[in-house]
Amino acid sequence: MDHSTATPPKDAPMRWAETRACIRQDFARFVPLMGDNVTLPRKVFWFLLPSFQGVFLYRLYRHAYLRGWRTLANLMYLFNHYVTRVDIPPATSIGPGCMIGHCPVVLCGCIGSNFTLMGDGGTGGGFDSQDIGGGPGLPVVGDNVVMAIKSIVLGPIRVGDGARLGPGAAVMRDIPAGAVVAAPLSRITRTTDGDVAHAPSGGSDQ
């Protein structure tokens, strides 16, 4: 489904089997990173990483939230935030196959399946309180979206399926499906000997 063109429905309560399936698909995203020798100790190591634990705990309290156990969900959310530095409120909707590379991160709104965030960035609200399906002032992110380190998506905007955000990209307007968004490269303004450098500001060939 292309989330850039449709407002997703509100999530219904999930069965425990559905929550377990989401957790399995989340962890499956890490398996290729383990290399050819996928041993039990290696699986345990990756499972215990804060970046995965943050998503794992989110799945548990998201399940509680959708079942109406709001107090339990909020307490688990606070525990998750303090321990892993992964800030995903219970009201945030994330499809299966979510992978976070490094903490800290903040994820708010409605996010599709197979979402990747490298770390130190995320999605959140802007100044507009419009609700397009992710909550007041929050974005709707499609499937198979990749956000590089320090990239952010802010406000009631839509990011289409398969979009890729480069390092440090700040997105505050709708992004079509399959688009690549790149932040301007930094430029050298002065060399080590104090001379002013004349190198032009860079772009990106992404």
Short mmCIF file of C-alpha atoms in Angstrom, two decimals:
data_model
loop_
_atom_site.label_atom_id
_atom_site.label_comp_id
_atom_site.label_asym_id
_atom_site.label_seq_id
_atom_site.Cartn_x
_atom_site.Cartn_y
_atom_site.Cartn_z
CA MET A 1 0.00 0.00 0.00
CA ASP A 2 1.30 3.46 -0.86
CA HIS A 3 0.94 5.54 2.29
CA SER A 4 1.67 8.69 0.29
CA THR A 5 -1.78 8.57 -1.27
CA ALA A 6 -4.03 7.06 1.38
CA THR A 7 -4.77 7.78 4.99
CA PRO A 8 -4.27 4.55 6.94
CA PRO A 9 -7.10 3.35 9.17
CA LYS A 10 -6.82 3.36 12.94
CA ASP A 11 -5.20 0.19 14.24
CA ALA A 12 -7.49 -2.43 15.75
CA PRO A 13 -6.51 -4.56 18.78
CA MET A 14 -3.93 -7.16 17.82
CA ARG A 15 -3.97 -10.84 18.61
CA TRP A 16 -0.88 -12.14 20.41
CA ALA A 17 0.00 -14.22 17.33
CA GLU A 18 0.12 -11.02 15.26
CA THR A 19 2.42 -9.32 17.77
CA ARG A 20 4.75 -12.35 17.79
CA ALA A 21 4.82 -12.29 13.98
CA CYS A 22 5.88 -8.62 14.04
CA ILE A 23 8.69 -9.41 16.50
CA ARG A 24 9.92 -12.27 14.32
CA GLN A 25 9.95 -10.05 11.23
CA ASP A 26 11.78 -7.31 13.15
CA PHE A 27 14.51 -9.74 14.20
CA ALA A 28 14.72 -11.26 10.73
CA ARG A 29 16.01 -7.90 9.48
CA PHE A 30 19.12 -8.41 11.66
CA VAL A 31 19.90 -11.97 10.57
CA PRO A 32 21.72 -11.01 7.32
CA LEU A 33 24.00 -8.77 9.39
CA MET A 34 25.24 -11.77 11.38
CA GLY A 35 27.16 -13.21 8.45
CA ASP A 36 27.33 -16.84 7.41
CA ASN A 37 27.91 -18.25 10.90
CA VAL A 38 24.50 -17.64 12.53
CA THR A 39 25.02 -19.30 15.90
CA LEU A 40 22.82 -19.18 18.99
CA PRO A 41 25.29 -16.95 20.93
CA ARG A 42 25.34 -14.54 18.01
CA LYS A 43 21.55 -14.45 17.87
CA VAL A 44 21.42 -13.75 21.62
CA PHE A 45 23.95 -10.93 21.21
CA TRP A 46 21.92 -9.24 18.49
CA PHE A 47 18.67 -9.80 20.37
CA LEU A 48 20.05 -8.03 23.44
CA LEU A 49 21.29 -4.96 21.56
CA PRO A 50 19.50 -1.82 22.84
CA SER A 51 18.40 -0.95 19.30
CA PHE A 52 16.51 -4.25 18.97
CA GLN A 53 15.34 -4.34 22.58
CA GLY A 54 13.78 -0.91 22.06
CA VAL A 55 11.64 -2.25 19.21
CA PHE A 56 10.94 -5.52 21.02
CA LEU A 57 9.63 -3.73 24.12
CA TYR A 58 7.63 -1.38 21.91
CA ARG A 59 5.87 -4.38 20.37
CA LEU A 60 4.87 -5.58 23.85
CA TYR A 61 3.46 -2.31 25.12
CA ARG A 62 1.92 -1.50 21.75
CA HIS A 63 0.01 -4.77 22.11
CA ALA A 64 -1.09 -3.71 25.60
CA TYR A 65 -2.07 -0.26 24.34
CA LEU A 66 -4.26 -1.65 21.58
CA ARG A 67 -5.90 -4.05 24.04
CA GLY A 68 -6.86 -1.07 26.21
CA TRP A 69 -4.27 -1.62 28.96
CA ARG A 70 -3.07 1.98 28.77
CA THR A 71 -1.48 2.29 32.24
CA LEU A 72 0.66 -0.81 31.69
CA ALA A 73 1.59 0.39 28.21
CA ASN A 74 2.70 3.80 29.47
CA LEU A 75 4.79 2.32 32.29
CA MET A 76 6.53 -0.05 29.85
CA TYR A 77 7.09 2.85 27.47
CA LEU A 78 8.86 4.85 30.20
CA PHE A 79 11.00 1.83 31.11
CA ASN A 80 11.94 1.32 27.47
CA HIS A 81 12.85 4.98 27.01
CA TYR A 82 15.04 5.09 30.11
CA VAL A 83 16.84 1.79 29.46
CA THR A 84 17.36 1.72 25.67
CA ARG A 85 17.03 5.42 24.70
CA VAL A 86 14.47 4.36 22.10
CA ASP A 87 11.53 6.77 22.34
CA ILE A 88 8.49 5.20 20.67
CA PRO A 89 5.20 6.23 22.33
CA PRO A 90 2.50 3.54 22.57
CA ALA A 91 0.27 5.47 20.14
CA THR A 92 2.89 5.16 17.38
CA SER A 93 1.97 2.62 14.71
CA ILE A 94 4.87 0.72 13.07
CA GLY A 95 4.50 -2.11 10.59
CA PRO A 96 6.47 -5.38 10.84
CA GLY A 97 10.14 -5.56 9.94
CA CYS A 98 11.30 -2.43 11.75
CA MET A 99 15.08 -2.11 12.12
CA ILE A 100 16.94 0.53 14.15
CA GLY A 101 20.69 0.69 13.72
CA HIS A 102 21.76 2.76 16.71
CA CYS A 103 20.18 4.65 19.60
CA PRO A 104 18.91 7.23 20.40
CA VAL A 105 15.85 7.55 18.17
CA VAL A 106 12.37 9.08 18.34
CA LEU A 107 9.50 7.60 16.32
CA CYS A 108 6.03 9.15 16.32
CA GLY A 109 3.18 8.86 13.83
CA CYS A 110 2.26 6.04 11.45
CA ILE A 111 5.13 4.07 9.89
CA GLY A 112 4.89 1.24 7.35
CA SER A 113 6.59 -2.13 7.14
CA ASN A 114 10.31 -2.82 6.63
CA PHE A 115 11.25 0.59 7.98
CA THR A 116 14.95 1.30 8.58
CA LEU A 117 16.41 4.07 10.73
CA MET A 118 20.18 4.12 11.12
CA GLY A 119 20.05 6.14 14.32
CA ASP A 120 20.14 9.53 16.04
CA GLY A 121 17.07 10.79 14.21
CA GLY A 122 13.45 9.88 13.69
CA THR A 123 9.95 11.17 13.07
CA GLY A 124 7.89 13.65 15.05
CA GLY A 125 5.62 16.64 15.14
CA GLY A 126 5.98 20.08 13.68
CA PHE A 127 4.05 23.30 14.21
CA ASP A 128 0.93 22.14 12.33
CA SER A 129 -1.61 20.12 14.32
CA GLN A 130 -3.36 18.65 11.25
CA ASP A 131 -4.03 14.90 11.47
CA ILE A 132 -3.42 13.05 8.20
CA GLY A 133 -3.54 9.62 9.80
CA GLY A 134 -0.48 9.55 12.04
CA GLY A 135 -1.94 11.64 14.84
CA PRO A 136 -2.16 15.43 15.33
CA GLY A 137 0.83 17.04 13.67
CA LEU A 138 2.55 13.73 12.95
CA PRO A 139 3.78 12.11 9.71
CA VAL A 140 2.69 9.05 7.76
CA VAL A 141 5.65 7.05 6.45
CA GLY A 142 5.25 4.37 3.80
CA ASP A 143 6.73 0.89 3.43
CA ASN A 144 10.42 0.14 2.80
CA VAL A 145 11.58 3.62 3.77
CA VAL A 146 15.24 4.05 4.76
CA MET A 147 16.41 6.94 6.94
CA ALA A 148 20.17 7.43 7.28
CA ILE A 149 21.81 8.66 10.44
CA LYS A 150 20.57 12.00 11.83
CA SER A 151 17.72 12.22 9.29
CA ILE A 152 14.37 13.49 10.54
CA VAL A 153 10.77 13.72 9.31
CA LEU A 154 8.67 16.41 10.97
CA GLY A 155 5.03 17.44 10.77
CA PRO A 156 1.84 16.13 9.13
CA ILE A 157 3.51 15.03 5.90
CA ARG A 158 3.59 11.84 3.84
CA VAL A 159 6.74 9.94 2.90
CA GLY A 160 6.07 7.56 0.03
CA ASP A 161 7.02 3.90 -0.21
CA GLY A 162 10.69 3.18 -0.85
CA ALA A 163 11.90 6.71 -0.16
CA ARG A 164 15.51 7.09 1.02
CA LEU A 165 16.69 9.93 3.25
CA GLY A 166 20.39 10.71 3.32
CA PRO A 167 22.46 11.57 6.40
CA GLY A 168 21.26 14.74 8.11
CA ALA A 169 18.24 15.20 5.83
CA ALA A 170 15.41 17.24 7.39
CA VAL A 171 12.08 16.53 5.68
CA MET A 172 9.14 18.86 6.28
CA ARG A 173 7.15 18.41 3.08
CA ASP A 174 5.62 15.46 1.26
CA ILE A 175 8.07 13.06 -0.36
CA PRO A 176 6.93 10.92 -3.33
CA ALA A 177 7.45 7.18 -3.47
CA GLY A 178 10.97 6.11 -4.42
CA ALA A 179 12.46 9.57 -3.93
CA VAL A 180 15.99 10.16 -2.63
CA VAL A 181 16.45 13.13 -0.30
CA ALA A 182 19.97 14.39 0.38
CA ALA A 183 21.13 17.18 2.69
CA PRO A 184 23.76 19.63 1.36
CA LEU A 185 27.30 18.50 2.01
CA SER A 186 29.49 20.53 4.34
CA ARG A 187 32.28 22.58 2.78
CA ILE A 188 35.75 23.53 3.94
CA THR A 189 35.89 27.18 4.93
CA ARG A 190 39.41 27.32 6.35
CA THR A 191 42.44 25.03 6.16
CA THR A 192 44.71 24.05 9.05
CA ASP A 193 47.24 26.78 8.21
CA GLY A 194 44.56 29.47 8.48
CA ASP A 195 44.14 30.15 4.77
CA VAL A 196 40.60 30.52 3.52
CA ALA A 197 39.60 27.63 1.33
CA HIS A 198 37.74 28.34 -1.89
CA ALA A 199 36.16 24.95 -2.36
CA PRO A 200 32.55 25.32 -3.51
CA SER A 201 29.73 23.98 -1.41
CA GLY A 202 28.98 20.40 -2.27
CA GLY A 203 25.89 18.66 -3.43
CA SER A 204 25.27 14.96 -3.53
CA ASP A 205 25.21 12.37 -6.24
CA GLN A 206 22.79 10.17 -4.32
#
